[in-house]
Amino acid sequence: MTNLRLIRMHPKHDECWTLMPHLERRLTEWAIRFGQGHVEGFTGKVKAAFVLGLDTVATWVMVNAEGQIVGHLVAIEDDYSGRKVGFVVQLAADVRVPETIQADAKFELDAWARGKGFKEILMLTRRANMRAWRRWGFTLYRFLLRKDLSADG
């Protein structure tokens, strides 16, 4: 199996500066794939938080032995119904993620959220694979429905 590493993106680490342009492209591709609105605003927010060292956005990448990003996790500080929460906006991998990396990512995500004083982490997903999300400690909370008003009808 390819040797994979989990890296928290931070401007104090030289390797992260090398990875950032690749991460920007990846975030854009996945935002389009996930149907996220305002792609440039999202990627710009992640990049600005990285460059300025802000903890309002937490980003991790999974890199292979060749130094290529093969997975990522982005969580943001958000306001939901009048309370501050951690919000996972992207979680994606191109390869099977070993249990050890999943455990490390879950631990780091939880530590980030607890360090910010959050009582919960929310995540939207297009996938109904609740078994996978339950391993991360997520349970079904609400359904988000969408009505597209841009189409004629």
mmCIF file of C-alpha atoms in Angstrom:
data_model
loop_
_atom_site.group_PDB
_atom_site.id
_atom_site.type_symbol
_atom_site.label_atom_id
_atom_site.label_comp_id
_atom_site.label_asym_id
_atom_site.label_seq_id
_atom_site.Cartn_x
_atom_site.Cartn_y
_atom_site.Cartn_z
ATOM 1 C CA MET A 1 0.000 0.000 0.000
ATOM 2 C CA THR A 2 1.143 3.499 -0.752
ATOM 3 C CA ASN A 3 2.449 5.398 2.256
ATOM 4 C CA LEU A 4 -0.104 8.127 3.084
ATOM 5 C CA ARG A 5 0.308 11.087 5.428
ATOM 6 C CA LEU A 6 -2.241 13.455 6.947
ATOM 7 C CA ILE A 7 -1.064 17.088 7.008
ATOM 8 C CA ARG A 8 -2.803 20.036 8.661
ATOM 9 C CA MET A 9 -2.375 22.979 6.307
ATOM 10 C CA HIS A 10 -0.571 25.785 8.133
ATOM 11 C CA PRO A 11 1.578 28.643 6.789
ATOM 12 C CA LYS A 12 4.428 27.845 9.210
ATOM 13 C CA HIS A 13 5.135 24.612 7.336
ATOM 14 C CA ASP A 14 7.080 25.023 4.083
ATOM 15 C CA GLU A 15 5.577 21.891 2.553
ATOM 16 C CA CYS A 16 2.104 23.408 2.886
ATOM 17 C CA TRP A 17 3.057 26.364 0.669
ATOM 18 C CA THR A 18 4.072 23.886 -2.039
ATOM 19 C CA LEU A 19 0.795 21.992 -1.625
ATOM 20 C CA MET A 20 -1.504 25.045 -1.567
ATOM 21 C CA PRO A 21 -1.795 25.657 -5.352
ATOM 22 C CA HIS A 22 -2.623 21.972 -5.848
ATOM 23 C CA LEU A 23 -5.148 22.126 -3.017
ATOM 24 C CA GLU A 24 -6.811 25.196 -4.566
ATOM 25 C CA ARG A 25 -7.300 23.337 -7.852
ATOM 26 C CA ARG A 26 -8.584 20.286 -6.010
ATOM 27 C CA LEU A 27 -11.037 22.307 -3.906
ATOM 28 C CA THR A 28 -12.359 23.982 -7.052
ATOM 29 C CA GLU A 29 -12.817 20.633 -8.821
ATOM 30 C CA TRP A 30 -14.593 19.089 -5.848
ATOM 31 C CA ALA A 31 -16.744 22.194 -5.260
ATOM 32 C CA ILE A 32 -17.981 21.921 -8.846
ATOM 33 C CA ARG A 33 -18.474 18.161 -8.458
ATOM 34 C CA PHE A 34 -20.395 18.636 -5.171
ATOM 35 C CA GLY A 35 -22.486 21.454 -6.639
ATOM 36 C CA GLN A 36 -21.287 24.033 -4.114
ATOM 37 C CA GLY A 37 -22.297 27.555 -4.992
ATOM 38 C CA HIS A 38 -19.826 30.434 -5.350
ATOM 39 C CA VAL A 39 -16.749 28.282 -5.892
ATOM 40 C CA GLU A 40 -14.300 31.206 -6.058
ATOM 41 C CA GLY A 41 -15.577 32.559 -2.747
ATOM 42 C CA PHE A 42 -15.093 29.187 -1.081
ATOM 43 C CA THR A 43 -11.570 28.581 -2.391
ATOM 44 C CA GLY A 44 -10.656 32.207 -1.689
ATOM 45 C CA LYS A 45 -11.805 31.851 1.925
ATOM 46 C CA VAL A 46 -9.710 28.705 2.393
ATOM 47 C CA LYS A 47 -6.629 30.314 0.821
ATOM 48 C CA ALA A 48 -6.994 33.564 2.798
ATOM 49 C CA ALA A 49 -7.338 31.670 6.078
ATOM 50 C CA PHE A 50 -4.218 29.664 5.201
ATOM 51 C CA VAL A 51 -2.104 32.673 4.195
ATOM 52 C CA LEU A 52 -3.168 34.689 7.242
ATOM 53 C CA GLY A 53 -2.905 31.715 9.610
ATOM 54 C CA LEU A 54 -6.543 32.081 10.675
ATOM 55 C CA ASP A 55 -8.116 29.243 12.629
ATOM 56 C CA THR A 56 -11.610 29.958 11.261
ATOM 57 C CA VAL A 57 -10.939 27.433 8.490
ATOM 58 C CA ALA A 58 -9.246 24.117 9.251
ATOM 59 C CA THR A 59 -7.849 22.184 6.302
ATOM 60 C CA TRP A 60 -6.113 18.833 6.163
ATOM 61 C CA VAL A 61 -4.692 17.050 3.148
ATOM 62 C CA MET A 62 -3.764 13.442 2.669
ATOM 63 C CA VAL A 63 -0.678 13.035 0.518
ATOM 64 C CA ASN A 64 0.858 9.929 -0.997
ATOM 65 C CA ALA A 65 4.541 8.955 -1.094
ATOM 66 C CA GLU A 66 5.018 11.085 -4.233
ATOM 67 C CA GLY A 67 3.717 14.167 -2.417
ATOM 68 C CA GLN A 68 0.448 14.334 -4.370
ATOM 69 C CA ILE A 69 -2.768 15.282 -2.601
ATOM 70 C CA VAL A 70 -5.124 12.301 -2.709
ATOM 71 C CA GLY A 71 -7.625 13.443 -0.079
ATOM 72 C CA HIS A 72 -8.715 16.503 1.836
ATOM 73 C CA LEU A 73 -10.937 17.748 4.648
ATOM 74 C CA VAL A 74 -12.117 21.344 5.062
ATOM 75 C CA ALA A 75 -14.057 22.559 8.089
ATOM 76 C CA ILE A 76 -15.119 26.119 8.792
ATOM 77 C CA GLU A 77 -16.343 28.092 11.752
ATOM 78 C CA ASP A 78 -19.975 28.873 11.061
ATOM 79 C CA ASP A 79 -23.104 30.233 12.681
ATOM 80 C CA TYR A 80 -26.040 27.826 12.710
ATOM 81 C CA SER A 81 -29.324 28.838 14.338
ATOM 82 C CA GLY A 82 -27.578 31.373 16.543
ATOM 83 C CA ARG A 83 -24.756 29.141 17.754
ATOM 84 C CA LYS A 84 -21.173 28.715 16.600
ATOM 85 C CA VAL A 85 -20.440 25.292 15.130
ATOM 86 C CA GLY A 86 -17.757 23.520 13.181
ATOM 87 C CA PHE A 87 -19.029 22.794 9.687
ATOM 88 C CA VAL A 88 -17.408 20.224 7.410
ATOM 89 C CA VAL A 89 -17.778 21.632 3.897
ATOM 90 C CA GLN A 90 -15.626 19.153 1.992
ATOM 91 C CA LEU A 91 -14.397 15.664 2.808
ATOM 92 C CA ALA A 92 -13.084 13.698 -0.166
ATOM 93 C CA ALA A 93 -10.533 11.046 -1.068
ATOM 94 C CA ASP A 94 -9.332 9.543 -4.323
ATOM 95 C CA VAL A 95 -8.061 6.373 -2.650
ATOM 96 C CA ARG A 96 -9.190 4.095 0.137
ATOM 97 C CA VAL A 97 -8.319 5.843 3.392
ATOM 98 C CA PRO A 98 -6.652 3.590 5.970
ATOM 99 C CA GLU A 99 -8.359 3.341 9.361
ATOM 100 C CA THR A 100 -5.341 4.960 11.034
ATOM 101 C CA ILE A 101 -5.584 8.071 8.835
ATOM 102 C CA GLN A 102 -9.360 8.229 9.399
ATOM 103 C CA ALA A 103 -8.823 8.028 13.153
ATOM 104 C CA ASP A 104 -6.147 10.744 13.030
ATOM 105 C CA ALA A 105 -8.340 13.031 10.904
ATOM 106 C CA LYS A 106 -11.346 12.507 13.174
ATOM 107 C CA PHE A 107 -9.204 13.212 16.257
ATOM 108 C CA GLU A 108 -7.725 16.396 14.738
ATOM 109 C CA LEU A 109 -11.121 17.649 13.518
ATOM 110 C CA ASP A 110 -12.658 17.068 16.949
ATOM 111 C CA ALA A 111 -9.689 18.754 18.672
ATOM 112 C CA TRP A 112 -9.985 21.794 16.386
ATOM 113 C CA ALA A 113 -13.712 22.106 17.104
ATOM 114 C CA ARG A 114 -13.334 21.604 20.854
ATOM 115 C CA GLY A 115 -10.475 24.109 20.904
ATOM 116 C CA LYS A 116 -12.822 26.672 19.354
ATOM 117 C CA GLY A 117 -15.405 25.933 22.064
ATOM 118 C CA PHE A 118 -17.893 24.327 19.675
ATOM 119 C CA LYS A 119 -20.417 21.875 21.078
ATOM 120 C CA GLU A 120 -21.043 20.200 17.714
ATOM 121 C CA ILE A 121 -19.782 19.644 14.198
ATOM 122 C CA LEU A 122 -22.218 19.653 11.270
ATOM 123 C CA MET A 123 -21.722 18.258 7.778
ATOM 124 C CA LEU A 124 -23.766 18.261 4.581
ATOM 125 C CA THR A 125 -23.336 15.271 2.334
ATOM 126 C CA ARG A 126 -24.828 14.102 -0.932
ATOM 127 C CA ARG A 127 -24.158 10.521 0.009
ATOM 128 C CA ALA A 128 -26.619 8.509 2.040
ATOM 129 C CA ASN A 129 -23.893 6.160 3.316
ATOM 130 C CA MET A 130 -24.629 6.759 6.984
ATOM 131 C CA ARG A 131 -22.550 3.749 8.056
ATOM 132 C CA ALA A 132 -19.390 5.536 6.907
ATOM 133 C CA TRP A 133 -20.320 8.816 8.610
ATOM 134 C CA ARG A 134 -21.293 7.040 11.847
ATOM 135 C CA ARG A 135 -17.690 5.847 12.147
ATOM 136 C CA TRP A 136 -16.815 9.538 12.413
ATOM 137 C CA GLY A 137 -19.494 9.998 15.084
ATOM 138 C CA PHE A 138 -22.079 11.717 12.858
ATOM 139 C CA THR A 139 -25.787 10.920 13.164
ATOM 140 C CA LEU A 140 -28.658 12.012 10.960
ATOM 141 C CA TYR A 141 -29.821 15.388 12.229
ATOM 142 C CA ARG A 142 -31.967 17.076 9.580
ATOM 143 C CA PHE A 143 -32.618 16.961 5.863
ATOM 144 C CA LEU A 144 -31.616 19.865 3.649
ATOM 145 C CA LEU A 145 -33.875 20.359 0.652
ATOM 146 C CA ARG A 146 -33.071 22.610 -2.279
ATOM 147 C CA LYS A 147 -35.295 24.348 -4.788
ATOM 148 C CA ASP A 148 -33.543 25.841 -7.813
ATOM 149 C CA LEU A 149 -35.132 29.170 -8.696
ATOM 150 C CA SER A 150 -32.845 29.877 -11.633
ATOM 151 C CA ALA A 151 -34.727 27.541 -13.991
ATOM 152 C CA ASP A 152 -37.912 28.572 -15.742
ATOM 153 C CA GLY A 153 -40.972 26.871 -14.385
#
